[in-house]
């Protein structure tokens, strides 16, 4: 779910870089408010590399397989480090496997990173919004929401960008039908991503709870 | 996932290799954006020609471009197959239920042209500049220190973590993972649980390694007040052959970028 070079007009690419700049500035400002931001850099960096590597894991759904995006999980685990982590991960993907692109790096980072920050806030709100629920249901449910919405919102942004920008000759009815069909098609993927995130977060909660402190 | 092929730098003697990394990054970046503004099919050959000229000047082998184009080429293949058959009103030809349309064909030409040109410039940048040099150039252009540190550390441990995952996956397969029969279009909950635990283990191992890395970095002074690196003893004069070649190349690429944008505005 990366937009390659050449698809989007320059104005959209520039807007993507502008939003990425603001989101990176905001994330770095939040990180620098912590008592010792330097102490968290190695943890965030190695987890960035681990997430990049883990994105190659596929869930088999015969006869095909489902590729995980993991942006919601990144938000849940890394907190405000999620946006810089996604930016770096996408830069590596453009560099290493030609996945995505350099002109569309800002757009792709916005598409994946903003929902990741949202997933972080959803997961953090579990102690307020989910105080009526027992543990571990509460953690599992909010992790599911973070994972599913992280992918769901990223997919909506992706589809909107693709359909609105190419091609101009496509009529409005066809556009609406395509958006609706593709959006509905992404619901099962969001459910799979949410379930996977919930399973993983519950596993981390049992084995290494400090990883969920955000 | 191809992590092992990250070393994109290819050593050659060329003007592009000798180009100052900072000027190269800015110039090629602006040219990529100029390519992204092109909406007129008439400009596509110019764009492809410019990209080919720069690739020729870089003396990078064609096999490098072919190899790197193979993955993103799949996306473009989908565009090439779908757009001419689905978009537009002007029918160029019809074979049964297949209809070739002019508007779709033009859109395909434009997208493929922009895609190939921008990607070629990206590969020139990465193929002629070592990754660490590129990162240094980004730092000198204002990349925040925290982002630069994170990029460096992630890059440093990327291959170790990829090897760790490969070992873990091999161990899973040796214990019978993936051999059970699975029904079509069904997600097996047990399989998903195992994969979630695999990913979780990868994160935990990386986290534990990061704690050891941080302790080692602290011992070497990381996080203390930063010392400003001394300026190099000699700087190249403005009119040395190297500096002249840098400015000529930068000027030529910027003129080409502005020219393309100007031509696009005139033709539009």
Coordinates of C-alpha atoms in Angstrom, one line a residue, chain A:
Chain A
X1 CA 0.0 0.0 0.0
X2 CA 2.6 2.5 -1.1
X3 CA 2.2 5.1 -3.8
X4 CA 5.0 4.9 -6.3
X5 CA 6.7 7.8 -8.1
X6 CA 5.0 9.2 -11.1
X7 CA 1.4 8.6 -10.0
X8 CA 0.7 11.8 -8.1
X9 CA 1.1 15.4 -9.3
X10 CA 3.9 17.5 -7.8
X11 CA 1.5 19.6 -5.8
X12 CA 0.2 16.6 -3.9
X13 CA 3.8 15.3 -3.3
X14 CA 4.8 18.7 -2.0
X15 CA 1.7 18.8 0.3
X16 CA 2.6 15.3 1.6
X17 CA 6.1 16.6 2.4
X18 CA 4.6 19.6 4.2
X19 CA 2.3 17.5 6.4
X20 CA 5.2 15.1 7.1
X21 CA 7.3 18.0 8.2
X22 CA 4.7 19.2 10.6
X23 CA 4.0 15.7 11.9
X24 CA 7.7 15.1 12.4
X25 CA 8.2 18.4 14.2
X26 CA 5.2 17.7 16.5
X27 CA 6.5 14.1 17.2
X28 CA 10.1 15.3 17.9
X29 CA 8.7 18.1 20.2
X30 CA 6.7 15.5 22.2
X31 CA 9.8 13.2 22.4
X32 CA 12.1 16.0 23.5
X33 CA 9.8 16.9 26.4
X34 CA 10.6 13.5 28.0
X35 CA 13.2 13.4 30.8
X36 CA 15.9 11.6 28.7
X37 CA 15.0 11.4 25.0
X38 CA 18.5 10.1 24.0
X39 CA 17.9 7.0 26.2
X40 CA 15.0 6.0 24.0
X41 CA 16.7 6.4 20.6
X42 CA 18.4 3.0 20.5
X43 CA 15.1 1.3 21.5
X44 CA 13.1 3.2 18.9
X45 CA 15.8 2.6 16.3
X46 CA 16.1 -1.2 16.8
X47 CA 12.3 -1.5 17.0
X48 CA 12.1 0.5 13.7
X49 CA 14.4 -2.0 12.1
X50 CA 12.4 -4.9 13.6
X51 CA 9.1 -3.5 12.3
X52 CA 10.7 -3.0 8.9
X53 CA 11.8 -6.7 8.9
X54 CA 8.5 -7.9 10.4
X55 CA 6.5 -6.3 7.5
X56 CA 7.8 -9.1 5.4
X57 CA 5.7 -11.6 7.4
X58 CA 2.6 -12.8 5.6
X59 CA -0.6 -14.4 7.0
X60 CA -1.5 -17.3 4.7
X61 CA -5.0 -17.1 3.4
X62 CA -5.1 -19.8 0.7
X63 CA -4.7 -19.5 -2.3
X64 CA -3.0 -16.1 -1.5
X65 CA -1.6 -14.4 1.6
X66 CA -2.2 -11.2 3.5
X67 CA 0.6 -8.7 3.8
X68 CA 0.6 -6.8 7.1
X69 CA 1.1 -3.1 7.3
X70 CA 1.7 -2.9 11.1
X71 CA 1.3 0.9 11.3
X72 CA -1.3 0.6 14.1
X73 CA 1.0 -1.7 16.0
X74 CA 3.9 0.7 15.5
X75 CA 1.8 3.5 17.1
X76 CA 0.8 1.3 20.0
X77 CA 4.4 0.2 20.8
X78 CA 6.4 3.3 19.8
X79 CA 4.1 6.1 20.7
X80 CA 5.4 9.4 19.3
X81 CA 8.5 7.6 17.9
X82 CA 6.1 5.9 15.5
X83 CA 6.0 8.8 12.9
X84 CA 9.8 9.1 12.6
X85 CA 10.0 5.3 12.6
X86 CA 7.6 5.1 9.7
X87 CA 9.4 7.8 7.8
X88 CA 12.7 6.0 8.2
X89 CA 11.1 2.6 7.3
X90 CA 9.6 4.0 4.1
X91 CA 12.9 5.7 3.2
X92 CA 14.6 2.3 3.6
X93 CA 11.8 0.6 1.5
X94 CA 12.3 3.1 -1.3
X95 CA 16.1 2.6 -1.0
X96 CA 16.3 -1.1 -0.6
X97 CA 13.5 -2.6 -2.6
X98 CA 12.2 0.3 -4.7
X99 CA 8.9 0.1 -2.8
X100 CA 7.2 3.5 -2.7
X101 CA 9.2 6.4 -4.0
X102 CA 11.3 9.4 -3.1
X103 CA 8.9 12.1 -4.4
X104 CA 6.0 10.3 -2.7
X105 CA 7.9 9.7 0.5
X106 CA 6.0 12.5 2.3
X107 CA 2.6 11.3 1.0
X108 CA 3.3 7.7 2.1
X109 CA 4.6 8.8 5.5
X110 CA 1.5 10.9 6.1
X111 CA -0.8 8.0 4.9
X112 CA 0.9 5.5 7.3
X113 CA 2.1 7.8 10.1
X114 CA -0.9 9.9 11.0
X115 CA -3.1 6.8 11.5
X116 CA -0.2 5.4 13.6
X117 CA -0.3 8.4 15.9
X118 CA -4.1 8.0 16.1
X119 CA -3.7 4.3 17.0
X120 CA -1.3 5.4 19.8
X121 CA -3.9 7.8 21.3
X122 CA -6.6 5.2 20.9
X123 CA -4.5 2.6 22.8
X124 CA -3.5 5.1 25.5
X125 CA -7.2 6.1 26.1
X126 CA -8.0 2.5 27.2
X127 CA -7.5 3.5 30.9
X128 CA -10.1 6.2 30.5
X129 CA -12.6 4.9 28.0
X130 CA -12.3 1.3 28.9
X131 CA -12.2 1.4 32.7
X132 CA -15.4 -0.6 32.9
X133 CA -13.7 -3.5 31.1
X134 CA -11.6 -6.2 32.8
X135 CA -8.0 -6.9 31.8
X136 CA -6.9 -8.4 29.5
X137 CA -10.1 -7.7 27.5
X138 CA -9.5 -4.0 27.7
X139 CA -5.9 -4.1 26.4
X140 CA -6.9 -6.6 23.6
X141 CA -9.9 -4.5 22.5
X142 CA -8.0 -1.2 22.3
X143 CA -5.1 -2.9 20.6
X144 CA -7.6 -4.3 18.1
X145 CA -9.1 -0.9 17.5
X146 CA -5.6 0.7 17.1
X147 CA -4.5 -2.0 14.6
X148 CA -7.7 -2.0 12.6
X149 CA -8.2 1.7 12.5
X150 CA -4.5 2.3 11.7
X151 CA -4.8 0.2 8.6
X152 CA -8.4 1.3 7.8
X153 CA -7.6 5.0 7.8
X154 CA -4.4 4.5 5.9
X155 CA -6.3 2.5 3.3
X156 CA -9.0 5.2 2.9
X157 CA -6.3 7.9 2.4
X158 CA -4.5 5.6 -0.1
X159 CA -7.7 4.9 -2.1
X160 CA -8.8 8.6 -2.0
X161 CA -5.4 9.7 -3.3
X162 CA -5.3 7.1 -6.1
X163 CA -8.8 7.5 -7.3
X164 CA -8.8 11.4 -7.1
X165 CA -5.5 11.7 -8.9
X166 CA -5.6 9.2 -11.7
X167 CA -6.9 9.3 -14.3
X168 CA -8.8 12.5 -15.1
X169 CA -10.9 10.8 -17.7
X170 CA -12.6 8.4 -15.3
X171 CA -16.1 9.6 -14.7
X172 CA -17.5 10.5 -11.3
X173 CA -19.9 7.5 -11.0
X174 CA -17.0 5.1 -11.8
X175 CA -14.9 6.9 -9.2
X176 CA -17.5 6.5 -6.5
X177 CA -18.1 2.8 -7.4
X178 CA -14.4 2.1 -7.3
X179 CA -13.9 3.9 -3.9
X180 CA -16.8 2.0 -2.4
X181 CA -15.7 -1.4 -3.7
X182 CA -12.1 -1.0 -2.7
X183 CA -13.1 0.4 0.7
X184 CA -15.4 -2.5 1.4
X185 CA -12.6 -4.8 0.2
X186 CA -10.3 -3.5 2.8
X187 CA -12.7 -4.2 5.8
X188 CA -11.6 -7.9 6.1
X189 CA -7.9 -6.7 5.9
X190 CA -8.5 -4.2 8.7
X191 CA -10.1 -7.0 10.8
X192 CA -7.1 -9.3 10.2
X193 CA -4.7 -6.5 11.1
X194 CA -6.7 -5.6 14.2
X195 CA -6.8 -9.2 15.4
X196 CA -3.1 -9.7 14.7
X197 CA -2.3 -6.5 16.7
X198 CA -4.5 -7.6 19.6
X199 CA -2.8 -11.1 19.7
X200 CA 0.7 -9.5 19.6
X201 CA -0.1 -6.9 22.2
X202 CA -1.6 -9.5 24.5
X203 CA 1.6 -11.6 24.0
X204 CA 3.8 -8.6 24.8
X205 CA 1.6 -7.8 27.9
X206 CA 2.4 -11.3 29.2
X207 CA 6.0 -11.5 28.3
X208 CA 7.4 -7.9 28.2
X209 CA 4.9 -5.4 29.5
X210 CA 7.5 -2.5 29.5
X211 CA 7.3 -2.6 25.7
X212 CA 3.8 -1.3 25.9
X213 CA 4.6 1.8 27.9
X214 CA 4.7 3.9 24.7

